[in-house]
Short mmCIF file of N, CA and C in Angstrom, two decimals:
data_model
loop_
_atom_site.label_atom_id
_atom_site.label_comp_id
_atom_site.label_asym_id
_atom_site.label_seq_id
_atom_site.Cartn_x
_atom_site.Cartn_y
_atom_site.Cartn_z
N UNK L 1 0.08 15.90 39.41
CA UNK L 1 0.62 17.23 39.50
C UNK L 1 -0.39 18.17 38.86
N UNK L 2 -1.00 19.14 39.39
CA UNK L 2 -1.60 20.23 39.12
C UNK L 2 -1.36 21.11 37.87
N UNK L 3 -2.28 20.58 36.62
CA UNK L 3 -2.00 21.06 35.58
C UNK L 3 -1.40 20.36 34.25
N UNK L 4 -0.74 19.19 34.73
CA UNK L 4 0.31 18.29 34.16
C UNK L 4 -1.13 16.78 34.45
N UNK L 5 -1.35 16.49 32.74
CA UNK L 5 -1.77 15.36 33.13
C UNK L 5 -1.49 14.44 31.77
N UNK L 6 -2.31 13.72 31.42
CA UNK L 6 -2.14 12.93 30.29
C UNK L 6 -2.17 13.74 28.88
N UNK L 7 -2.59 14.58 28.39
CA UNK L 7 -2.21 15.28 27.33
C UNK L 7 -1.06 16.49 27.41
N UNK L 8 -0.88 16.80 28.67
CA UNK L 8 0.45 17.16 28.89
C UNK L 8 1.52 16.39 28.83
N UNK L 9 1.56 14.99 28.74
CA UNK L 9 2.52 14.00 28.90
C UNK L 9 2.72 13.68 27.64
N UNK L 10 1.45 13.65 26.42
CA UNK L 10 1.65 13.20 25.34
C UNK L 10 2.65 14.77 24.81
N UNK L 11 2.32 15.77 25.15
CA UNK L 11 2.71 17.03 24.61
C UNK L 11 4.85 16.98 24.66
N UNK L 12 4.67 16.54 26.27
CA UNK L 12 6.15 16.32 26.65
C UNK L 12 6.78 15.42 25.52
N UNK L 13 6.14 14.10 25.26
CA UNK L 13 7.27 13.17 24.42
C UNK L 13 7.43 13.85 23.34
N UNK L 14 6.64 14.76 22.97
CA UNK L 14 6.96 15.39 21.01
C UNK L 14 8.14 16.31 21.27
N UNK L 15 8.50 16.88 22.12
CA UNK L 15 9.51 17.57 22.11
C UNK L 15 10.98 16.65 21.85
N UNK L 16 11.01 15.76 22.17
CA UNK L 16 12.64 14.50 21.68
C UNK L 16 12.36 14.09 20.10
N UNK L 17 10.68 14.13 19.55
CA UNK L 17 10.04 13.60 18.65
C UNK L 17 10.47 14.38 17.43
N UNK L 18 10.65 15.48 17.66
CA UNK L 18 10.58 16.69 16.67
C UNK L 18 12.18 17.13 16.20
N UNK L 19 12.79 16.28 17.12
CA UNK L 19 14.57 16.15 15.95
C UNK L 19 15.02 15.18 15.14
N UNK L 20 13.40 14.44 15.24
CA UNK L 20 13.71 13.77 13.99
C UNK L 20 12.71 13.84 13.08
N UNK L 21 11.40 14.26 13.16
CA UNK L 21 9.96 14.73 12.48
C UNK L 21 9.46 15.89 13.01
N UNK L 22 9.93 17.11 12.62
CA UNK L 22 9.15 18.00 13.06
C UNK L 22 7.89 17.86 12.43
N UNK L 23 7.35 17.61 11.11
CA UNK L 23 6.57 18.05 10.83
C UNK L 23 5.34 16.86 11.38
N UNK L 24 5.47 16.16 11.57
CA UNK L 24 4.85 14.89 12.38
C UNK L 24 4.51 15.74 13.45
N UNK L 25 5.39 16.12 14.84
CA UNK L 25 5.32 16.56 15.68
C UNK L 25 4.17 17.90 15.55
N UNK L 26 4.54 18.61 14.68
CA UNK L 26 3.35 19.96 14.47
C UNK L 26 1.86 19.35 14.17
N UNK L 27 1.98 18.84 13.22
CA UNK L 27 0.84 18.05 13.29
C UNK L 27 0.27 17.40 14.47
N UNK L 28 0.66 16.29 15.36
CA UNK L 28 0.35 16.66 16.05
C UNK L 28 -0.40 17.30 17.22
N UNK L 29 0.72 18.10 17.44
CA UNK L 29 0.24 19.51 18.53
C UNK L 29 -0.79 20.17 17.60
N UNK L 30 -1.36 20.25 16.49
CA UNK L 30 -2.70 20.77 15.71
C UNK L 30 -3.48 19.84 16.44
N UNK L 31 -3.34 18.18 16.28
CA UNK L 31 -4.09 17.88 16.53
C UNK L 31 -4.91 17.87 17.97
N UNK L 32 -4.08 17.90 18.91
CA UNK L 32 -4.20 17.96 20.54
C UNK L 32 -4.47 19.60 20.61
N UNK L 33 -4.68 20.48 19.55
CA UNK L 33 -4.91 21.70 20.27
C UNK L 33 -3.82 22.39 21.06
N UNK L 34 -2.81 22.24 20.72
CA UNK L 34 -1.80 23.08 21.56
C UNK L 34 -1.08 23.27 20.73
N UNK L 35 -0.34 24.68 21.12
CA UNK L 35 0.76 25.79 20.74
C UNK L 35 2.10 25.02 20.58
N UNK L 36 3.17 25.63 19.71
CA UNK L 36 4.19 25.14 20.06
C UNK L 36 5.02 25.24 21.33
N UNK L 37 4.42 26.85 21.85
CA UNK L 37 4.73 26.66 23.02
C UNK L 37 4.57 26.53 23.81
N UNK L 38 2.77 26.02 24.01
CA UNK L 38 2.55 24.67 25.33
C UNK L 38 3.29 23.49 25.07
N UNK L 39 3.79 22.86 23.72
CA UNK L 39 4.43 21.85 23.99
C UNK L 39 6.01 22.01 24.60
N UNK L 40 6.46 22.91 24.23
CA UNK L 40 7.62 23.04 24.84
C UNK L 40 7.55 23.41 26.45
N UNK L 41 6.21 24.17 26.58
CA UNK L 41 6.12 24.15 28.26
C UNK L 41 6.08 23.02 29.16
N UNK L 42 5.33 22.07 28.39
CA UNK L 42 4.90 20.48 28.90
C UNK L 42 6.25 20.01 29.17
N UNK L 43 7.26 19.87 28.13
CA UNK L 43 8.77 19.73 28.23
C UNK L 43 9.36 19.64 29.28
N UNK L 44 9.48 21.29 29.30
CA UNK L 44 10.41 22.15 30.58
C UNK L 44 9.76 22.12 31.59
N UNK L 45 8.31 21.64 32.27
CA UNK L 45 7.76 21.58 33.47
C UNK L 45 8.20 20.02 34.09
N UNK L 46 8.25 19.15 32.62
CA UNK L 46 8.58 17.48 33.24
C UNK L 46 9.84 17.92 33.47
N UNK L 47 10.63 18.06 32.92
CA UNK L 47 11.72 18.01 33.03
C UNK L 47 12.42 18.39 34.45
N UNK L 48 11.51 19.52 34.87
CA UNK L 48 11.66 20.55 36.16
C UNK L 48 10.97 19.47 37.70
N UNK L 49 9.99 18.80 36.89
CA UNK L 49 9.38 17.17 37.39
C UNK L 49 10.56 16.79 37.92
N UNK L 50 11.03 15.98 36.93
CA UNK L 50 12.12 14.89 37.22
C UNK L 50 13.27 15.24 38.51
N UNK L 51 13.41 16.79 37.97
CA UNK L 51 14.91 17.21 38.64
C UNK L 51 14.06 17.68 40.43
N UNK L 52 13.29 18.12 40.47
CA UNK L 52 12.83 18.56 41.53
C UNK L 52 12.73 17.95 43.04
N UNK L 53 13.07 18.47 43.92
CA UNK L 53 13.62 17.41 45.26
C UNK L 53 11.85 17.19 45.92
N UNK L 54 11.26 18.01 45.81
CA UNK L 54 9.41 18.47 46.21
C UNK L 54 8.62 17.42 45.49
N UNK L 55 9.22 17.26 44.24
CA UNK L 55 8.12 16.46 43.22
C UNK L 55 7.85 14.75 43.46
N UNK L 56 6.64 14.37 43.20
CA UNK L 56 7.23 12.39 43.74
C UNK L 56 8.32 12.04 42.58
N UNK L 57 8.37 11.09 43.30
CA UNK L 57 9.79 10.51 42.38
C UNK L 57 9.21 9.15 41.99
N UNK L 58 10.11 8.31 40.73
CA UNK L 58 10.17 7.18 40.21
C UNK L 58 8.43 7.10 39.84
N UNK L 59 7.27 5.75 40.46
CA UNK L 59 6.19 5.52 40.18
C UNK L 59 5.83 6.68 40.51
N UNK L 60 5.44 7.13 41.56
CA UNK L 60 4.76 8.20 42.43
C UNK L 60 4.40 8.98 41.07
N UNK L 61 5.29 9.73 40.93
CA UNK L 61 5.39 10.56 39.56
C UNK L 61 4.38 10.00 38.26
N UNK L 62 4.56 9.03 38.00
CA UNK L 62 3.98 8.64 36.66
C UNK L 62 2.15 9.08 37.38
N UNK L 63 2.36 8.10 39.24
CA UNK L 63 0.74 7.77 39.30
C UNK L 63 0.18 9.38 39.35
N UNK L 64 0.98 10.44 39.72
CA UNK L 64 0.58 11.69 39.98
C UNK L 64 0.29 12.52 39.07
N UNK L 65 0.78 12.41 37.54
CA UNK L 65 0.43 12.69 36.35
C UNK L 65 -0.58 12.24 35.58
N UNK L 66 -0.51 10.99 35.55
CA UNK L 66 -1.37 9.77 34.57
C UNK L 66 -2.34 9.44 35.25
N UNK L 67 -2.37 9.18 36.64
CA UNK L 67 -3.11 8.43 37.57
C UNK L 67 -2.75 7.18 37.53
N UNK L 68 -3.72 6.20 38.29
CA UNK L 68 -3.61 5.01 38.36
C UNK L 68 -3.28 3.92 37.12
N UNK L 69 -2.38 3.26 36.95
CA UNK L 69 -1.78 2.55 35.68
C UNK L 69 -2.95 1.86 35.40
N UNK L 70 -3.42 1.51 33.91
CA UNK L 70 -4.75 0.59 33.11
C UNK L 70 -4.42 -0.38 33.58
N UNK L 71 -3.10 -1.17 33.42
CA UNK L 71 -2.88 -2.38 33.29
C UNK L 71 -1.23 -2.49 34.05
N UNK L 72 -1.30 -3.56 34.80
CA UNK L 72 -0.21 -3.94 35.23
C UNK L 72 0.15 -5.16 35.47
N UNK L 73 1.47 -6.08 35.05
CA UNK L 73 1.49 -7.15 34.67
C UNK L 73 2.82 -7.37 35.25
N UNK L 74 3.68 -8.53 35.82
CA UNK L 74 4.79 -8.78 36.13
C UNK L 74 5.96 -9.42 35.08
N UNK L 75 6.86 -8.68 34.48
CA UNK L 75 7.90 -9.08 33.99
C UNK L 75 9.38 -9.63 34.24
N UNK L 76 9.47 -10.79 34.45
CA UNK L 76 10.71 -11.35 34.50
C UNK L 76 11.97 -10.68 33.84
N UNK L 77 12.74 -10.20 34.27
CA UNK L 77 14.16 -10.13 33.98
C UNK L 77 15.21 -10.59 34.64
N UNK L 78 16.06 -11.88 34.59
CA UNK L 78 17.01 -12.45 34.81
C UNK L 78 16.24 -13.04 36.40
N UNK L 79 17.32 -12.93 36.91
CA UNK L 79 16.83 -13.03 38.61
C UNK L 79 15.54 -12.00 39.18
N UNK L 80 15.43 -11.32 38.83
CA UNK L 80 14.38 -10.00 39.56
C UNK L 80 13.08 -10.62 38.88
N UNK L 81 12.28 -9.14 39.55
CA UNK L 81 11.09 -9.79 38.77
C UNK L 81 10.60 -8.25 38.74
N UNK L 82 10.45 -7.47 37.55
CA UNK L 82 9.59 -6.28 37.70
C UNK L 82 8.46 -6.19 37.27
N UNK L 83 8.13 -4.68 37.50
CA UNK L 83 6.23 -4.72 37.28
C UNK L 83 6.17 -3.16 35.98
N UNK L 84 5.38 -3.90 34.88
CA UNK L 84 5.39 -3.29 33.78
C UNK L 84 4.11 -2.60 33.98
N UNK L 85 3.98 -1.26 34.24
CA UNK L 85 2.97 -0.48 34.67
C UNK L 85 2.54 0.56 33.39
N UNK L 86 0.89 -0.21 32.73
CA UNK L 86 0.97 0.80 31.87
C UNK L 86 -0.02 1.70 31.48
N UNK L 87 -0.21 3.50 30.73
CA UNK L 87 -1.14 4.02 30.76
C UNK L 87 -2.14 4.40 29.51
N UNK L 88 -3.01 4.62 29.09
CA UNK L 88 -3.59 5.05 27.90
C UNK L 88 -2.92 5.95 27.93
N UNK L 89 -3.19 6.85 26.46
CA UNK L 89 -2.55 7.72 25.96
C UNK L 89 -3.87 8.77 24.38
N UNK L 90 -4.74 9.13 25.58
CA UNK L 90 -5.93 8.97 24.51
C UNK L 90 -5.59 10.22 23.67
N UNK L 91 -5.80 10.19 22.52
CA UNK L 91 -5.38 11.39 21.71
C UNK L 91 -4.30 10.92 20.52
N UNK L 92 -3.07 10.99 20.42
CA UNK L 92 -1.98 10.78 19.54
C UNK L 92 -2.27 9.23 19.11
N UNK L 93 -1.73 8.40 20.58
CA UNK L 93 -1.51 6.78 19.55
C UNK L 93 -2.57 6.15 20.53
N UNK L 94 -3.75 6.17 20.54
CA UNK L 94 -4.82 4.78 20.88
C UNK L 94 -4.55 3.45 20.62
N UNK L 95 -3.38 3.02 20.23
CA UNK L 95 -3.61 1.85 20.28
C UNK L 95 -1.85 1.07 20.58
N UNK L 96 -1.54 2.68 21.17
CA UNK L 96 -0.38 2.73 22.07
C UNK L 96 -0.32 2.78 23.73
N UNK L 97 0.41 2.53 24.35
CA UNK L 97 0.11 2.74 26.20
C UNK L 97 1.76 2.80 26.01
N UNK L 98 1.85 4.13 27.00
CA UNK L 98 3.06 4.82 27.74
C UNK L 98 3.55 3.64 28.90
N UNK L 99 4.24 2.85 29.21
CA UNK L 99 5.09 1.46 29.95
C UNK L 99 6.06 2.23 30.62
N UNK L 100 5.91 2.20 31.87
CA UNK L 100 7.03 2.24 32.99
C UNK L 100 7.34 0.25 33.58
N UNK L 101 8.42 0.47 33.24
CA UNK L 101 9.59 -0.60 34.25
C UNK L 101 9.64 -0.49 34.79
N UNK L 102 9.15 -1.10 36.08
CA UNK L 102 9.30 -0.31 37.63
C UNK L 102 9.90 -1.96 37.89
N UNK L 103 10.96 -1.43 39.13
CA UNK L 103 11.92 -2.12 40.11
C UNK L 103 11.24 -2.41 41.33
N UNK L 104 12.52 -2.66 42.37
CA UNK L 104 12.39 -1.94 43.76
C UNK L 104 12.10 -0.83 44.23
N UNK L 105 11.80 -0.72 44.74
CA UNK L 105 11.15 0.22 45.87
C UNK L 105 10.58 2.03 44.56
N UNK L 106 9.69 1.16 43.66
CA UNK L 106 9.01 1.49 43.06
C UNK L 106 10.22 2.59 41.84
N UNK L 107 11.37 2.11 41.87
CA UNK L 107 12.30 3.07 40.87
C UNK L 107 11.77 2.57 39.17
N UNK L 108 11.89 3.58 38.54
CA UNK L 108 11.19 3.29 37.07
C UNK L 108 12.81 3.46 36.55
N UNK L 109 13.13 1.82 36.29
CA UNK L 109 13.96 1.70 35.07
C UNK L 109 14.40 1.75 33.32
N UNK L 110 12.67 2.13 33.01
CA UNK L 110 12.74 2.30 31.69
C UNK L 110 11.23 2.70 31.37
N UNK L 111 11.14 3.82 30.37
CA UNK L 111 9.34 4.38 29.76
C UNK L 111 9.34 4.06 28.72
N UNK L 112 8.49 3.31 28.31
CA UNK L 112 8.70 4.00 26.64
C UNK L 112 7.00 3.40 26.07
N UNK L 113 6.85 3.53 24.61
CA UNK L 113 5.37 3.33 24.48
C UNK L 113 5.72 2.29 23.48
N UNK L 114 4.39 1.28 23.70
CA UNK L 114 4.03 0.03 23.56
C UNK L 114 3.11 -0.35 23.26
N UNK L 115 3.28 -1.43 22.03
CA UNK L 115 1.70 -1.78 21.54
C UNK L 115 0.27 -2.29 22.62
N UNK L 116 -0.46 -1.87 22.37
CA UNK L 116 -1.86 -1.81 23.23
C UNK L 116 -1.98 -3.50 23.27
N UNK L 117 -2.01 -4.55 24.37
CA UNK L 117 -2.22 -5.98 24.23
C UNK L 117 -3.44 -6.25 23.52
N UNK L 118 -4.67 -5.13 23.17
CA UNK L 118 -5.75 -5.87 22.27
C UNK L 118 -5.64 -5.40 21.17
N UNK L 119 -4.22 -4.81 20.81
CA UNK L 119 -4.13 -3.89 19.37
C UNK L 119 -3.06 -4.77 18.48
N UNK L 120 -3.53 -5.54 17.44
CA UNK L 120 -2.64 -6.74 16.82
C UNK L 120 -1.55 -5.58 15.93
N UNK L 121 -0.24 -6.46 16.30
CA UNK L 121 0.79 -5.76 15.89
C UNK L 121 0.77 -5.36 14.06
N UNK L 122 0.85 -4.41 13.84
CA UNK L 122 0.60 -4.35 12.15
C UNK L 122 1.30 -4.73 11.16
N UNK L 123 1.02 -4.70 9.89
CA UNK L 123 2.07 -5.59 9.24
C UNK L 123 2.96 -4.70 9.03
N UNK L 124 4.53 -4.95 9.04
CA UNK L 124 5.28 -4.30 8.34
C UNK L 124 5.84 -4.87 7.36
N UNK L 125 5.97 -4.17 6.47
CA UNK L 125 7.03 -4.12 5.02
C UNK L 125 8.53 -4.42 5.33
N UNK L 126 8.96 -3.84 4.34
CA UNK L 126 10.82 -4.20 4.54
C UNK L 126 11.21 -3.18 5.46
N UNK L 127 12.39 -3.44 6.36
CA UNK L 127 12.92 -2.54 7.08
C UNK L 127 13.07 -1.15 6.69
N UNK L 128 13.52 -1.16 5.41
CA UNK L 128 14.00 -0.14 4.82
C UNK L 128 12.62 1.32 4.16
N UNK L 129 11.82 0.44 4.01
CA UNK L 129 10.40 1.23 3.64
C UNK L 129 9.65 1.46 4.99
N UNK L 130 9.86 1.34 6.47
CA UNK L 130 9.03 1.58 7.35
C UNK L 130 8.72 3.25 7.41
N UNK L 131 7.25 3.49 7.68
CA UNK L 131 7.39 4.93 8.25
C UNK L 131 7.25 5.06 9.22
N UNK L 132 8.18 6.64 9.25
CA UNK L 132 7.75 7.37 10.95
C UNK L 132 6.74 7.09 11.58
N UNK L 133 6.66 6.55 12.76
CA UNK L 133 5.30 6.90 13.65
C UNK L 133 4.46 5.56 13.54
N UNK L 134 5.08 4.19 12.43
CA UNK L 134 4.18 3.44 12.27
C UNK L 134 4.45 2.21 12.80
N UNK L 135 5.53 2.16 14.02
CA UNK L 135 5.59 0.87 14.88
C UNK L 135 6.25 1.61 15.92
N UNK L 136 6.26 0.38 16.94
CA UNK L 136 7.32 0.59 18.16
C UNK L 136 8.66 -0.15 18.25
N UNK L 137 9.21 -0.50 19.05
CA UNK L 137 10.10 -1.07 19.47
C UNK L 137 9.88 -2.68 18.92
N UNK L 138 8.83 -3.25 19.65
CA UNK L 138 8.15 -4.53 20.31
C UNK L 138 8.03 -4.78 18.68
N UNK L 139 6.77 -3.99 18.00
CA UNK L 139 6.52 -4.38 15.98
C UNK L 139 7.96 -4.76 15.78
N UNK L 140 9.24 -4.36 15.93
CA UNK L 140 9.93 -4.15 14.80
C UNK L 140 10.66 -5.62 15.19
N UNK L 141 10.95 -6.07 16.28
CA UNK L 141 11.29 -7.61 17.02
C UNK L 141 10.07 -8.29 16.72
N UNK L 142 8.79 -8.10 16.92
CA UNK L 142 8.07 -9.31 16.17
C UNK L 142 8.15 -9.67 15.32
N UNK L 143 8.47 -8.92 14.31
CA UNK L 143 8.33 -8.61 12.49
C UNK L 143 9.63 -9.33 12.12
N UNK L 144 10.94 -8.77 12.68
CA UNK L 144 12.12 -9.60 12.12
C UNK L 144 12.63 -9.79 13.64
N UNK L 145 12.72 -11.06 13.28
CA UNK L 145 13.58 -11.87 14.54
C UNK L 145 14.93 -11.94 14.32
N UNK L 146 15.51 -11.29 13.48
CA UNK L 146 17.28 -11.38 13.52
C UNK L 146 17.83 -10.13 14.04
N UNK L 147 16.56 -9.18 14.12
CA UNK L 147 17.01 -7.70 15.10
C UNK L 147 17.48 -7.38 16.01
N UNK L 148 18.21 -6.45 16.33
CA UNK L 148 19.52 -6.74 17.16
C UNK L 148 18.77 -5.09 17.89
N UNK L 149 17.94 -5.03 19.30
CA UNK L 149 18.24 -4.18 19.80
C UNK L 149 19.71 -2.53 20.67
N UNK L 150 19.91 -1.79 20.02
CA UNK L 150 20.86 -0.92 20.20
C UNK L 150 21.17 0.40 21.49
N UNK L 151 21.52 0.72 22.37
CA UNK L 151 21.06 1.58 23.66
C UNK L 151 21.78 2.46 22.83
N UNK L 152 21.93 3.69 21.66
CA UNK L 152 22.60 4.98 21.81
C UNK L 152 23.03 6.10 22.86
N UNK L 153 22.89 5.33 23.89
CA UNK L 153 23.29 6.10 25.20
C UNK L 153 23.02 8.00 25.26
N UNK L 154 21.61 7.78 24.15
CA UNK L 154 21.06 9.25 24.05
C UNK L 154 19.47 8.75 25.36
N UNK L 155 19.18 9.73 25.99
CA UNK L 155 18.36 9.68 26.69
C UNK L 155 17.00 10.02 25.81
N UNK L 156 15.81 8.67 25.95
CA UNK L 156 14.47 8.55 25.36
C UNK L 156 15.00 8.16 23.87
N UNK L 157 16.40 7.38 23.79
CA UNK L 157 16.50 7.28 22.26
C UNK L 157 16.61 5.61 22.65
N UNK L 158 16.41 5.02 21.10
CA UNK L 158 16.38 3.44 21.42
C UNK L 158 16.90 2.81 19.55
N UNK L 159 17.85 2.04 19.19
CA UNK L 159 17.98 1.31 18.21
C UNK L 159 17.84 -0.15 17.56
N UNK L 160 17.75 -0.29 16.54
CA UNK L 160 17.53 -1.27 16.39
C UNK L 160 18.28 -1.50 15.13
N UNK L 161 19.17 -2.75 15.07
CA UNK L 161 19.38 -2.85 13.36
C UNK L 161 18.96 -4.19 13.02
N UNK L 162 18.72 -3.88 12.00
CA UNK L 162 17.88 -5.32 11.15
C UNK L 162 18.36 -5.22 10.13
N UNK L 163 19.01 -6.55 9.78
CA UNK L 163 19.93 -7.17 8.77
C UNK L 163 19.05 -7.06 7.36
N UNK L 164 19.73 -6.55 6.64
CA UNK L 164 19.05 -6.14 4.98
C UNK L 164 19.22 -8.37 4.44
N UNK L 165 18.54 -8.26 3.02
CA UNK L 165 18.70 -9.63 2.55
C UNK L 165 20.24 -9.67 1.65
N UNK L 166 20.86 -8.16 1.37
CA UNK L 166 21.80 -8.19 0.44
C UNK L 166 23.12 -7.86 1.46
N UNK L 167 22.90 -8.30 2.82
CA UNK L 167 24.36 -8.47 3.81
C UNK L 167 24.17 -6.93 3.86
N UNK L 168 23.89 -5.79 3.84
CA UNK L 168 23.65 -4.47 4.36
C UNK L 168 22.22 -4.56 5.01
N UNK L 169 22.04 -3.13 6.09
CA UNK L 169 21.40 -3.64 7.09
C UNK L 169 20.63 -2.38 7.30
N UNK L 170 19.34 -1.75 8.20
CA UNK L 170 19.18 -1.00 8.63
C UNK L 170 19.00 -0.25 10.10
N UNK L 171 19.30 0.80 10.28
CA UNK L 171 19.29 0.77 11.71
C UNK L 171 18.12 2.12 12.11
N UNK L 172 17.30 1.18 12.77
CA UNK L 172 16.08 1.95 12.84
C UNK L 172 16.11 2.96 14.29
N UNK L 173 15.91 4.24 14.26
CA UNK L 173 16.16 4.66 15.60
C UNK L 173 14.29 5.49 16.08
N UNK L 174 14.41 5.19 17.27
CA UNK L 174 13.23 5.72 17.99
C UNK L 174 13.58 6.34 18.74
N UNK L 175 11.86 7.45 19.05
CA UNK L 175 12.02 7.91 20.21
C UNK L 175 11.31 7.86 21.25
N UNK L 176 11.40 8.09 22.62
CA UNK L 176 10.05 7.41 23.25
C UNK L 176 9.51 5.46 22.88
N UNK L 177 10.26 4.69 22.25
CA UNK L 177 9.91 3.80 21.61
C UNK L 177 9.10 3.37 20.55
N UNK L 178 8.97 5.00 19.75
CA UNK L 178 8.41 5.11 18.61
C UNK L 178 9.52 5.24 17.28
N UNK L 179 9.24 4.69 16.34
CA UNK L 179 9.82 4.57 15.21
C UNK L 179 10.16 6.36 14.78
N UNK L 180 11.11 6.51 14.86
CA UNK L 180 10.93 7.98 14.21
C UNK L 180 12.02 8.05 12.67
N UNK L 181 13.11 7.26 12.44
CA UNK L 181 13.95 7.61 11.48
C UNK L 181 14.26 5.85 10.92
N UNK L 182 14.70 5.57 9.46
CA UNK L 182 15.37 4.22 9.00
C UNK L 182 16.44 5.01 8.32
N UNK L 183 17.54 4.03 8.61
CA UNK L 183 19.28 4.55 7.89
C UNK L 183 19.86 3.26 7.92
N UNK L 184 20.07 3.44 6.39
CA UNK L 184 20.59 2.33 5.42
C UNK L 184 22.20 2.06 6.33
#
């Protein structure tokens, strides 16, 4: 899409990012060189993306923004078999890639960002001491295997709780599949 490309895309996810870290998020948009309100434009143009009857839809979309996916690999789920299509993201997280779930007839069932396959997952600490911005989804299931993935049925939101050692627990919430908040 004309105008809309990969640092417009990184610009788009800070806008869900920034109700739970603004000041992460400003930072940031310092760092990528943009306004607060190019990021909020990046926003309201995907968004206008998504809803639009003119615009491609499902893959089309990602390949028309991002271009052609780095890496693409086939993932088993249950009976099906989908294709995990994924892009750099040069600027914010290098050693992150933006992951579309793609289905049938190329429908994207799930985005979110994901550790880089040559980027070794980092160590984390206790659940309870993680910071913002310093794992994904994928870190926080490698790290503790008794983690119980959560759907908050908020759109680009994702949970996780991981059992404390004293029978209390934490529940880590992301956005984009980035770590953004821990609650005891």
């Amino acid at each position: 899409m004309k105008g809309f490309a990969r640092r417009e895309f990184q610009l788009m996810l800070l806008r869900r990012m920034c109700d739970f870290q603004p000041e992460l998020v400003e930072a940031a948009c310092t760092e990528l060189g943009a306004s607060h309100a190019q990021y909020m434009a990046a926003h309201n143009r995907w968004q206008t993306m998504l809803r639009s009857r003119s615009a491609p839809k499902g893959l089309a979309l990602y390949g028309a923004v991002l271009g052609p996916a780095d890496e693409r690999r086939a993932v088993p789920f249950g009976d099906a078999l989908m294709t995990a299509h994924r892009w750099r993201l040069p600027g914010l997280w290098p050693d992150l890639r933006w992951e579309a779930l793609v289905g049938a007839a190329d429908f994207v069932l799930h985005g979110w960002l994901v550790r880089a396959p040559d980027s070794p997952v980092p160590r984390l600490g206790p659940a309870g001491s993680l910071a913002p911005w310093s794992c994904v989804v994928g870190d926080v299931l490698a790290t503790f295997p008794d983690a119980v993935q959560r759907d908050p049925e908020t759109p680009a939101r994702w949970g996780v709780d991981v059992p404390g050692p004293d029978g209390a627990g934490y529940r880590l919430m992301f956005v984009h599949g980035l770590l953004q908040q821990v609650v005891r």
